[in-house]
XYZ file of C-alpha atoms in Angstrom:
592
model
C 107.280 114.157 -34.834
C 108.937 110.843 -34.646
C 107.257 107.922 -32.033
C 110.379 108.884 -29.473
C 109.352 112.202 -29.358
C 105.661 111.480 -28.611
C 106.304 109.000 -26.044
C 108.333 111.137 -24.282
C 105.381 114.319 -24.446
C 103.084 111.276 -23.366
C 104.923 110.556 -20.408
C 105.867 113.913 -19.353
C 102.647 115.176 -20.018
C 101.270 112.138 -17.818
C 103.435 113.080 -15.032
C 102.657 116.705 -14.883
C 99.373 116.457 -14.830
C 97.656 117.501 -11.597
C 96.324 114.501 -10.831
C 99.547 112.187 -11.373
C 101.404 114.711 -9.020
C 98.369 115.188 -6.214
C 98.798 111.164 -6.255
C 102.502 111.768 -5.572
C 102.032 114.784 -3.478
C 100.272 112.549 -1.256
C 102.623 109.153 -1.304
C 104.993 111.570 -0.212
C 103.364 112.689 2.754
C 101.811 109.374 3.531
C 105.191 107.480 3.427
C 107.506 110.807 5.522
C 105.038 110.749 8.129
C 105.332 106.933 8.510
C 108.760 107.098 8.433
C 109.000 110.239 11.509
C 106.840 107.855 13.249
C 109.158 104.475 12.716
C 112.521 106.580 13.428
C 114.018 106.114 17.135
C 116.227 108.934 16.625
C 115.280 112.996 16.882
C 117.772 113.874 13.996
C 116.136 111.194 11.784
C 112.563 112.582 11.999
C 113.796 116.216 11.395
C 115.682 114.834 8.200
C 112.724 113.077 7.062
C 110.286 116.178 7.880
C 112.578 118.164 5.654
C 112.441 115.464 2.623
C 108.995 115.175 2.629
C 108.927 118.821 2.746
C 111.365 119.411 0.088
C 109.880 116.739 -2.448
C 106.019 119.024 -2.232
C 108.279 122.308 -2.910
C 109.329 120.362 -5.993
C 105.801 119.098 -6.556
C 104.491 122.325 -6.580
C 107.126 123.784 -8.972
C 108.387 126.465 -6.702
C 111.811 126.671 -8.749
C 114.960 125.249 -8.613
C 116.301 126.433 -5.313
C 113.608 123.220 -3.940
C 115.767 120.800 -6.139
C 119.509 122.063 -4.279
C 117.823 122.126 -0.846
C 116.546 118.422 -1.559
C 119.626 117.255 -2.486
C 121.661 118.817 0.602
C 119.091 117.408 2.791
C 119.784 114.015 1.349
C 123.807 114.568 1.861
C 123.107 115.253 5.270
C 121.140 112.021 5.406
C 123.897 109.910 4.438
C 126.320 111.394 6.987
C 123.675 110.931 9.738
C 123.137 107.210 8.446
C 127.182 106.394 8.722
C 127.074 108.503 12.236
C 124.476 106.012 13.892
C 125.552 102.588 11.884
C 122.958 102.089 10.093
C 124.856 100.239 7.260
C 122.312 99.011 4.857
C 120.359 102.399 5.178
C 123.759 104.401 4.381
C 123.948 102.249 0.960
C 120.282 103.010 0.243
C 120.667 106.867 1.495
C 123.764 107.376 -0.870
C 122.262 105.626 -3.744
C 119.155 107.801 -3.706
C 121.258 111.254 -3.189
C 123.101 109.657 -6.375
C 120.159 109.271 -8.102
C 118.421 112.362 -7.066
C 121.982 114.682 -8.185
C 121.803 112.855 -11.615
C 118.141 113.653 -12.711
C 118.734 117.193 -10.872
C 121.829 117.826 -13.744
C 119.434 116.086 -16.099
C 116.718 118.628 -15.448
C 119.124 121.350 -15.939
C 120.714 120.351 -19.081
C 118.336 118.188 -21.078
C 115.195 119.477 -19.141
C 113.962 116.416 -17.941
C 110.931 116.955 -15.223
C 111.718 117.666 -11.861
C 109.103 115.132 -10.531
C 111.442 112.409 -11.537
C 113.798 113.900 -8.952
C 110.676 113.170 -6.308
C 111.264 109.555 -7.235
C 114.585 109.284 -5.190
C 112.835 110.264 -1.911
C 110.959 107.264 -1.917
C 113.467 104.416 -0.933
C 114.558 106.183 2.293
C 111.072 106.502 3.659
C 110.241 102.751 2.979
C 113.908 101.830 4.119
C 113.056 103.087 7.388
C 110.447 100.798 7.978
C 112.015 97.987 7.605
C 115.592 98.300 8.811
C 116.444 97.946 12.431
C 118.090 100.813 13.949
C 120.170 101.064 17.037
C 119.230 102.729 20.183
C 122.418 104.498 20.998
C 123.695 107.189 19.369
C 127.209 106.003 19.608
C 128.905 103.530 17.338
C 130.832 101.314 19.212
C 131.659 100.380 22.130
C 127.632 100.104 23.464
C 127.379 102.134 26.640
C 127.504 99.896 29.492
C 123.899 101.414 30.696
C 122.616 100.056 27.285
C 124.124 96.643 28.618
C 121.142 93.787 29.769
C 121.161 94.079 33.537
C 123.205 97.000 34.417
C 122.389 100.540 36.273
C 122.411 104.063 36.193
C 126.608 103.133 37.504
C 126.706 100.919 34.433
C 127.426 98.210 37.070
C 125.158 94.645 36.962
C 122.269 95.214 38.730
C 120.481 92.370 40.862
C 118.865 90.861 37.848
C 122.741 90.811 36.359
C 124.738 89.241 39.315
C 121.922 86.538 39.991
C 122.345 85.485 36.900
C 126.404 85.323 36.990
C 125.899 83.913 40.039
C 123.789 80.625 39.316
C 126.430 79.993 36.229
C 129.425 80.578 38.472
C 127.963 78.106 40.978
C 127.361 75.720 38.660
C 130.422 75.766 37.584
C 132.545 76.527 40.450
C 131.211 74.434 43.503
C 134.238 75.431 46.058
C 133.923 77.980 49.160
C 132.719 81.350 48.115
C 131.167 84.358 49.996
C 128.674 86.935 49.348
C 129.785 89.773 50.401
C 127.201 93.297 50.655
C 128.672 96.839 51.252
C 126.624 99.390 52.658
C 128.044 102.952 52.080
C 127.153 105.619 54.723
C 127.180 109.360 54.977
C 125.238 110.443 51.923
C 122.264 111.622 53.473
C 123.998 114.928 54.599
C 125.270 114.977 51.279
C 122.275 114.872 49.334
C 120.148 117.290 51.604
C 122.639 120.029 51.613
C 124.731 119.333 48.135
C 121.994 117.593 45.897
C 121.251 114.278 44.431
C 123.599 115.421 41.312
C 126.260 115.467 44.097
C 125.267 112.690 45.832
C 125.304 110.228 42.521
C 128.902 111.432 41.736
C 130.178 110.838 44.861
C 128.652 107.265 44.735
C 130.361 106.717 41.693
C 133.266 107.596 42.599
C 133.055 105.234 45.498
C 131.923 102.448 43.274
C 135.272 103.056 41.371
C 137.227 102.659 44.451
C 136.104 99.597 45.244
C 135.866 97.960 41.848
C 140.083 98.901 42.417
C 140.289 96.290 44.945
C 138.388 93.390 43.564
C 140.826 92.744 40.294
C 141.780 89.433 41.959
C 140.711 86.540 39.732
C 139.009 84.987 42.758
C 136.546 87.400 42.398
C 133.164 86.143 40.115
C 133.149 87.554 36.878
C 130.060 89.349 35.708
C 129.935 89.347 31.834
C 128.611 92.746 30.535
C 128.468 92.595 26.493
C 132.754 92.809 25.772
C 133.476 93.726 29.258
C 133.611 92.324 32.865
C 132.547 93.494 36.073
C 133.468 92.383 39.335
C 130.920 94.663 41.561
C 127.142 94.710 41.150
C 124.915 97.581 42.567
C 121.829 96.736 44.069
C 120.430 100.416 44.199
C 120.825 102.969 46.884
C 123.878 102.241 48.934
C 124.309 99.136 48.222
C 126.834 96.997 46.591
C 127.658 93.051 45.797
C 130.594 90.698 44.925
C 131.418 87.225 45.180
C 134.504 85.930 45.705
C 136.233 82.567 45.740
C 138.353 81.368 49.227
C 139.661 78.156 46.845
C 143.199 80.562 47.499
C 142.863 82.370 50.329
C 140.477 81.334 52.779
C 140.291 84.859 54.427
C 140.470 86.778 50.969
C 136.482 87.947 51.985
C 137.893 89.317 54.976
C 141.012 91.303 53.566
C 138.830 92.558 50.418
C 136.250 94.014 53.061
C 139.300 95.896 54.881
C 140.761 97.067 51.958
C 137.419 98.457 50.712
C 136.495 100.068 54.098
C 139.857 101.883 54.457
C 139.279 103.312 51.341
C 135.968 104.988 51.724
C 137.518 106.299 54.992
C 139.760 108.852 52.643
C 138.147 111.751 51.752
C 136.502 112.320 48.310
C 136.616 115.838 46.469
C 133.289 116.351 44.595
C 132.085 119.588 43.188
C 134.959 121.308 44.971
C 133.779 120.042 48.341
C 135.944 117.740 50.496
C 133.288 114.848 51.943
C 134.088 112.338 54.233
C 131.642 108.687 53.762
C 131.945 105.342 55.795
C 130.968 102.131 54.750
C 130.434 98.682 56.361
C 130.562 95.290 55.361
C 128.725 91.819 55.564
C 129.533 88.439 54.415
C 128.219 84.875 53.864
C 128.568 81.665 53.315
C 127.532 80.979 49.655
C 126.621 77.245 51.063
C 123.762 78.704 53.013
C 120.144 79.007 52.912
C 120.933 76.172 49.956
C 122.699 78.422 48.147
C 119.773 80.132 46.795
C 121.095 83.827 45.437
C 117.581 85.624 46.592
C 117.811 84.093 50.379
C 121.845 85.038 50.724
C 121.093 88.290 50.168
C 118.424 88.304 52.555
C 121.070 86.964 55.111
C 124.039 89.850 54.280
C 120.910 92.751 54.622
C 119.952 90.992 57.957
C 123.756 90.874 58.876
C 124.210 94.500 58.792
C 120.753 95.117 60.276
C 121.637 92.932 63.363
C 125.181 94.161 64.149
C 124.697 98.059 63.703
C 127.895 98.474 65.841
C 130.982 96.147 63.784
C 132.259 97.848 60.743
C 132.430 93.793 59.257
C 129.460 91.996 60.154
C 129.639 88.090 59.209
C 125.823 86.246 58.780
C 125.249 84.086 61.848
C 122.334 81.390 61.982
C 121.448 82.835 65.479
C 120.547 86.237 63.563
C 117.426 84.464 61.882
C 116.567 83.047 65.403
C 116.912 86.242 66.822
C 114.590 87.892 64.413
C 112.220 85.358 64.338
C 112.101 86.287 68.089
C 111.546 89.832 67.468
C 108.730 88.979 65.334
C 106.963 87.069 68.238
C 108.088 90.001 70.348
C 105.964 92.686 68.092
C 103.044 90.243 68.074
C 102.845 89.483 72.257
C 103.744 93.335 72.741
C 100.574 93.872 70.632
C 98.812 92.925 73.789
C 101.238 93.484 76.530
C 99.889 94.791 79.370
C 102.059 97.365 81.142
C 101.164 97.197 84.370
C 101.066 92.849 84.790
C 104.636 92.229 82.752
C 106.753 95.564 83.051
C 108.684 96.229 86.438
C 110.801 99.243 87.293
C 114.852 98.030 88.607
C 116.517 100.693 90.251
C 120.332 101.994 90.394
C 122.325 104.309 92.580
C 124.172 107.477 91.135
C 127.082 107.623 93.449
C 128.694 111.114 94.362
C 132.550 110.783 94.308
C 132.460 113.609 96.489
C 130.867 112.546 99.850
C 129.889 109.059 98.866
C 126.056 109.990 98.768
C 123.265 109.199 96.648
C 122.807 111.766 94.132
C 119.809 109.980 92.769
C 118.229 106.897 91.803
C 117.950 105.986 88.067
C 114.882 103.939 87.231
C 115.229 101.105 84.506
C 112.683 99.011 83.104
C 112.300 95.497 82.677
C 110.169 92.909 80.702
C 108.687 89.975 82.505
C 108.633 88.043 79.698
C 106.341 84.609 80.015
C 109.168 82.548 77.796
C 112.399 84.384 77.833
C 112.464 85.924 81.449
C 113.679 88.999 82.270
C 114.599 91.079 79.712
C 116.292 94.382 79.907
C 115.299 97.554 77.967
C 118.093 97.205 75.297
C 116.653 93.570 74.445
C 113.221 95.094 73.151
C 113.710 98.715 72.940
C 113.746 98.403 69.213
C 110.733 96.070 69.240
C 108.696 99.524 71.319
C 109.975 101.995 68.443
C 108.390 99.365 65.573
C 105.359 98.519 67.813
C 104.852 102.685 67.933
C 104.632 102.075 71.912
C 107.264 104.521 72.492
C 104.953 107.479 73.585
C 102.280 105.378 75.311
C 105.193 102.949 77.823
C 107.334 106.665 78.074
C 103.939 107.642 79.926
C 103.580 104.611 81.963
C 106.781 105.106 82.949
C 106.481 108.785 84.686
C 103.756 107.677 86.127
C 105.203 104.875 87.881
C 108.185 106.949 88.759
C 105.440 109.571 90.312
C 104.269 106.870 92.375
C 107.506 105.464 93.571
C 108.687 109.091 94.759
C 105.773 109.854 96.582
C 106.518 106.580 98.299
C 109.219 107.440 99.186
C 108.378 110.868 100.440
C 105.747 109.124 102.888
C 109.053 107.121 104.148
C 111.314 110.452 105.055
C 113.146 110.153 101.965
C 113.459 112.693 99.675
C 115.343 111.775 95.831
C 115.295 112.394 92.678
C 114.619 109.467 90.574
C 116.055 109.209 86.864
C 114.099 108.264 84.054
C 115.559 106.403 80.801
C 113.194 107.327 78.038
C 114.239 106.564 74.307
C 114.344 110.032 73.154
C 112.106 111.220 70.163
C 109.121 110.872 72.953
C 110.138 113.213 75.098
C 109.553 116.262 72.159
C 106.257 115.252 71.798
C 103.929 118.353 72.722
C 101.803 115.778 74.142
C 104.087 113.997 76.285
C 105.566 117.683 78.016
C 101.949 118.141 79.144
C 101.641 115.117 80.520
C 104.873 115.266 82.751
C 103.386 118.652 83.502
C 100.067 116.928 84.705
C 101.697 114.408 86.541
C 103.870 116.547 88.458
C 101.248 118.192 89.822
C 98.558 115.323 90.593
C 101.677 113.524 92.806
C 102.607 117.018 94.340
C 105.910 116.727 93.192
C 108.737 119.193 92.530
C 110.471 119.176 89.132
C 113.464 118.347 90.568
C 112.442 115.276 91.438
C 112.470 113.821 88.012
C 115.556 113.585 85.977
C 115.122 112.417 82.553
C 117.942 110.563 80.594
C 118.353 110.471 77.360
C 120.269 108.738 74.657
C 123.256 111.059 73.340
C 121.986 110.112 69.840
C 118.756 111.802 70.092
C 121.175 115.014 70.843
C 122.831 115.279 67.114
C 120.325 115.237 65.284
C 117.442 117.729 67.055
C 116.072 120.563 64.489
C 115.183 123.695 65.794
C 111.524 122.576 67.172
C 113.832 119.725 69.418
C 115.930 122.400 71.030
C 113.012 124.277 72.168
C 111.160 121.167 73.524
C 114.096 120.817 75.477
C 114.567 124.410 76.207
C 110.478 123.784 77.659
C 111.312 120.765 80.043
C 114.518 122.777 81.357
C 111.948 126.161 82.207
C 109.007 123.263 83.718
C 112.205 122.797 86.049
C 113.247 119.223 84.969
C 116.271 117.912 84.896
C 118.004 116.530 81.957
C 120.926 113.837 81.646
C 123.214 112.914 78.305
C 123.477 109.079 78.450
C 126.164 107.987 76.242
C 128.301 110.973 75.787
C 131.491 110.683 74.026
C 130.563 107.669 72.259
C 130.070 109.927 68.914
C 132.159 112.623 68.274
C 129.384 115.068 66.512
C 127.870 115.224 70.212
C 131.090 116.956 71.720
C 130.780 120.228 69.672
C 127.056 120.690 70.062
C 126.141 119.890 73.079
C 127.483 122.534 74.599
C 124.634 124.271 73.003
C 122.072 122.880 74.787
C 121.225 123.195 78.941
C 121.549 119.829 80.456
C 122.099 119.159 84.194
C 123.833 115.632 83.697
C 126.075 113.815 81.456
C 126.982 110.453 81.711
C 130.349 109.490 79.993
C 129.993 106.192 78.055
C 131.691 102.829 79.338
C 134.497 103.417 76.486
C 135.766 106.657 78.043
C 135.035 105.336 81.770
C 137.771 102.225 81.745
C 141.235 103.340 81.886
C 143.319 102.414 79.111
C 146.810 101.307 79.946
C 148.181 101.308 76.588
C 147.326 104.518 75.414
C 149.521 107.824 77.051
C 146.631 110.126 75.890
C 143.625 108.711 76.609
C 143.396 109.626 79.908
C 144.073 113.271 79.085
C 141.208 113.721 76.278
C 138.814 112.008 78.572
C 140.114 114.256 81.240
C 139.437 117.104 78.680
C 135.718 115.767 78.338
C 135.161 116.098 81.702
C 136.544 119.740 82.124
C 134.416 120.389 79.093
C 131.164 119.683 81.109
C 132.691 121.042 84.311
C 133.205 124.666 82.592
C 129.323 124.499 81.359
C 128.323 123.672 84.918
C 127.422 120.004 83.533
C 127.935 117.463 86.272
C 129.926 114.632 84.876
C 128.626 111.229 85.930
C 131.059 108.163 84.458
C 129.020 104.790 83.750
C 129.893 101.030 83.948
C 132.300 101.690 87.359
C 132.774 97.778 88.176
C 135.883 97.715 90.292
C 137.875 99.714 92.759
C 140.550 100.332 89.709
C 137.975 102.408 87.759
C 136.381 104.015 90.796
C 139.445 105.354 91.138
C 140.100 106.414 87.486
C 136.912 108.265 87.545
C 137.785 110.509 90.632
C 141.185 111.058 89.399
C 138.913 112.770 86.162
C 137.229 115.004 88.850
C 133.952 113.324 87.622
C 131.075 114.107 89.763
C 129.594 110.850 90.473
C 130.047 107.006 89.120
C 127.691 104.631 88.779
C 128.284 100.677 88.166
C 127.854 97.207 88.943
C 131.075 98.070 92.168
C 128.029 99.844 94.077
C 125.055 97.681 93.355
C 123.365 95.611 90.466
C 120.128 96.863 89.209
C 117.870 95.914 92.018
C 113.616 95.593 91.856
C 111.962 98.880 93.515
C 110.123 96.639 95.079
C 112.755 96.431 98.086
C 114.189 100.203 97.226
C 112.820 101.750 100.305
C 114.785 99.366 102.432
C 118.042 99.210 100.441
C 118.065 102.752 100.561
C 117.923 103.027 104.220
C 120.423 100.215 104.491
C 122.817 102.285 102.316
C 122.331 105.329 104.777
C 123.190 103.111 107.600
C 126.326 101.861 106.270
C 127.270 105.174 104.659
C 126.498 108.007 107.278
C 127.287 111.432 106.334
C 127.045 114.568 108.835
C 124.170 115.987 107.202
C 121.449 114.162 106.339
C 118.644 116.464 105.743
C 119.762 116.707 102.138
C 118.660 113.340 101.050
C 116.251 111.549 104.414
C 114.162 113.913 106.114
C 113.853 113.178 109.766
C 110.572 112.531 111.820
C-alpha cells in the first residue's frame, strides 16, 4: 500500500470514528442553534433548523437521501438570502451549496466520506453571526413605517416634524404658521364599524389632505428618499407648516381647501361615511418659536373656539385659561349660598300676552370679575364635578322662591336651566321628588330646561330617566333646538312639554326665500306632537313679529325684559300684571 493510500485510510478512518463525528455532531448543533437565535427573520431560523438537522442525518449515516435533502435546503438558502438582501451572506450561501454539491458527486463517484459534505454547513451558521441583516422583508424601497419618526400612516410623527421644523426655522426665518387639523366623526365609526374601519377611513383622509399641501410653501419633512408635507400626531390629529413669504393668507386657503374636502363623503368597507374636520393656526413667531409650546397654542385654539370650523391662536386664549384655572381653584371653596344668585326671565305667550312662566338663571358673584353668567363657568362646574351638588342647590332655591310667591297670590311655574347629564342621576330624581313635597309644591310648578345636546346622545337608561320626571309630573323644555340637525329626527321620540327654538332659527333672514318656511316647518313639527314652541333671543318688535307669524307659542328676549335679580321678582311681576291686564286672572295671581 503506497503512503497516499494510507494517509487517506488515516484520515478517513480519523473522521469516521465516533468520537471525531460526536465532536462534529455537536459543533453542528452548537453553532444552528446560535444561528436560529441571531436570525431576525422566521424563514431564516426554519432554514437553519433544517441544516442543522440535515447535517446529524448525514452524521449518523442514514443514507443518501440526507445528502439531496441537505443540498436542496441549501438552494433554498441562497434564494432566501438574494430575497431579503443579504449580499455578502448570498456569496457565502452559494459558495457553500457549491461546495457541499461537489463533495456530494465526490461521495458518489470516488466515495469520498459524507462527513466532508457536513463541512459546508459550517460557514452559514457562523456567517449569521456576524453579518447584519435587514429588518424588512422587502428589498427596496424601505417601508415608510420602517422610516425614523413616522407612524402607523407612514406619516412623520411628532418626534419627525419637530425635528424638520427646528432645521426649517433655522433656515427659513420668514412668516410661517402651524397649522393643526382635528378630524371629527370617527367615534360612531369605530363603535359600530370597528377600529379596522376606523384606521382606513383615517387614511384615507390623511391622503386627501396630503392632496392639497403640494405647494412648495409647505415645510418639507424628509423621510429616507421621500418627502412628506403632513405629520400625524396620533388620534385625530394632524400638522403642517407652511410658509406666507407668497401668499400671506395661503394658511387660510389650505385650511378651506382641506375642510371642504373631508365634508365629501368617503366609501369604506362598502359603507358611505360622512367626517368633519376643523382647523387651527399660529403664528410660528410665538411662544419664541419653540415647536413644543406652538402646539400647545393650536390644541388650546380648537379647545377654546368649539363653535368656528377655523380657529386662529389668540394671546387672550392663554389669559382666558389661566382664568379658568383660578376659577377651578376659588370654586373649590365657593360657597353657594354667599356668591350664587338666581336672575329671572319672562316666557311671554304670543297668544294673550301673559306670563307663561318664569325661567330661573344663575349667576356668579364673582369677588374679581363680577357678575358672571352661567355660560362663563358652566364648563369650570362640569371639571370641578359640581354639576350634581349646584343642580341641587338650585331646586331648592327655586322651591323657595315659588312658595314665595304662593304666600304673595301668585301662582307660576318657574323654569330651571340645569346642564343636563345631572338630571339622569337616580339620585338627583329623588331629590326633586323630596323637595317637591317638603315645599308643598305641585309638579307643575317646576319646569326643567335642558340643553338640546344632552337630547342626541341619551342611551336607553336616559330615556327612561326622562320618561320618570315626565310620570313625577314635571315639566320638561328643549333649549337649543334646531341648532343640530340629529335633534330634529329624534326628538320626536321623547315627551317634552317645551321647546325653545335657538336664536339662529328665531331672527328672520331676509336673504334667504326658504328659511322662513323650514323654520316654519320646525314649528309645525312640535305643534303636531303637542310641543309648545317657545322662540329665544326676541330683541325687537321685527322678530316679535316673525315669531307669531311662525305660530310659535311664546317668545322670550331682551324686547320684554333683561334678566332681572329675584330679589325684586315679586314686584316686577305684579307691575307686569298691572300694565298687562287680561280678563282672567285666576290663571296666573290668585286673588285674596
Amino acid at each position: 500500500m503506497s503512503a497516499t493510500t494510507l494517509a487517506d485510510f488515516s484520515t478517513s478512518h480519523l473522521l469516521n470514528s465516533p468520537l471525531s463525528v460526536a465532536f462534529l455532531a455537536g459543533i453542528v448543533v452548537s453553532l444552528s442553534l446560535v444561528a436560529v437565535a441571531c436570525s431576525n427573520f422566521a424563514i431564516n431560523r426554519i432554514l437553519h433548523a433544517l441544516l442543522g438537522a440535515g447535517g446529524l442525518a448525514v452524521l449518523a449515516a442514514e443514507g443518501d437521501g440526507a445528502l439531496y435533502c441537505l443540498v436542496f435546503v441549501l438552494l433554498v438558502n441562497i434564494w432566501q438570502s438574494d430575497r431579503i438582501g443579504q449580499g455578502r451572506h448570498i456569496v457565502i450561501c452559494a459558495l457553500c451549496a457549491v461546495a457541499a454539491t461537489l463533495l456530494t458527486v465526490s461521495h458518489f463517484w470516488w466515495h469520498s466520506p459524507s462527513i466532508y459534505v457536513v463541512f459546508a454547513l459550517l460557514p452559514i451558521f457562523i456567517s449569521e453571526l456576524f453579518i447584519d441583516t435587514p429588518q424588512s422583508h422587502d428589498k427596496a424601497p424601505i417601508e415608510p413605517n420602517n422610516v425614523a419618526n413616522t407612524d402607523i400612516l407612514g406619516l412623520p410623527d411628532r418626534a419627525g416634524i419637530r425635528e424638520a421644523f427646528n432645521e426649517y426655522r433655522a433656515r427659513e426665518a420668514g412668516t410661517a404658521m402651524l397649522v393643526m387639523v382635528r378630524l371629527e366623526g370617527f367615534q360612531q365609526v369605530n363603535f359600530h364599524l370597528g377600529r379596522e374601519f376606523g384606521d382606513l377611513l383615517l387614511a384615507q383622509s390623511a391622503n386627501r389632505m396630503k392632496q392639497h399641501l403640494q405647494s412648495h410653501d409647505v415645510m418639507p419633512i424628509a423621510m429616507g428618499n421621500d418627502v412628506e408635507r403632513l405629520a400625524h400626531l396620533g388620534g385625530l390629529h394632524f400638522v403642517f407648516v407652511c410658509s406666507l413669504a407668497h401668499q400671506q393668507h395661503l394658511h387660510e386657503h389650505l385650511c378651506a381647501e382641506i375642510i371642504e374636502s373631508t365634508l365629501k363623503p368617503f366609501n369604506v368597507g362598502n359603507c358611505i361615511i360622512e367626517v368633519s374636520a376643523r382647523a387651527s393656526y399660529v403664528n410660528c413667531d410665538e411662544e419664541l418659536g419653540q415647536f413644543d409650546d406652538l402646539l400647545t397654542c393650536v390644541f388650546l385654539a380648537l379647545d377654546s373656539s368649539p363653535e368656528n370650523t377655523i380657529a386662529p391662536y389668540q394671546q387672550k386664549m392663554q389669559i382666558d385659561r389661566l382664568e379658568q384655572q383660578a376659577r377651578l381653584a376659588e370654586l373649590a371653596h365657593i360657597d353657594f349660598k354667599n356668591e350664587l344668585e338666581l336672575y329671572f326671565q319672562p316666557v311671554v305667550r304670543n297668544g294673550d300676552g301673559d306670563i307663561e312662566y318664569v325661567e330661573l338663571l344663575l349667576r356668579w358673584q364673582h369677588p374679581k370679575q363680577g357678575i358672571l353668567a352661567a355660560s362663563k363657568f358652566i364648563e369650570d362646574i362640569r371639571i370641578a364635578g359640581l354639576a350634581l351638588p349646584l343642580a341641587q342647590y338650585v331646586i331648592e332655591r327655586a322651591a323657595e322662591i315659588a312658595l314665595a310667591l304662593r304666600v304673595e297670590g301668585i301662582q307660576m311655574p318657574l323654569g330651571i336651566n340645569l346642564f343636563g347629564p345631572e338630571m339622569l342621576h337616580e339620585e338627583f330624581i329623588e331629590f326633586v321628588d323630596r323637595i317637591l313635597v317638603e315645599h308643598q309644591l305641585m309638579p307643575s310648578d317646576i319646569i326643567i330646561e335642558c340643553p338640546s345636546q344632552m337630547f342626541t346622545t341619551l342611551d336607553q337608561q336616559g330615556v327612561a330617566m326622562v320618561a320618570r320626571l315626565r310620570t313625577m309630573g314635571v315639566r320638561l323644555c328643549v333649549d337649543g333646538f334646531g341648532e343640530s340637525p340629529l335633534l330634529l329626527a329624534k326628538l320626536p321620540k321623547l315627551e317634552v312639554d317645551y321647546v325653545k327654538l335657538g336664536r339662529s332659527l328665531t331672527t328672520p333672514n331676509q336673504n334667504q326665500g326658504n328659511f322662513k318656511a323650514v323654520v316654519r316647518g320646525i314649528v309645525e313639527m312640535q305643534n303636531v306632537q303637542e310641543c309648545k314652541v317657545i322662540c329665544e333671543g326676541v330683541e325687537s318688535q321685527e322678530q316679535l313679529q316673525f315669531a307669531q307669524n311662525l305660530n310659535a307659542f311664546a317668545a322670550q328676549g331682551y324686547l320684554f325684559t333683561r334678566p332681572l335679580s329675584s330679589i325684586g321678582m315679586i314686584s316686577w311681576l305684579k307691575q307686569w300684571r298691572w300694565e298687562h291686564p287680561l280678563e282672567d286672572n285666576s290663571s296666573t295671581f290668585d286673588t285674596n
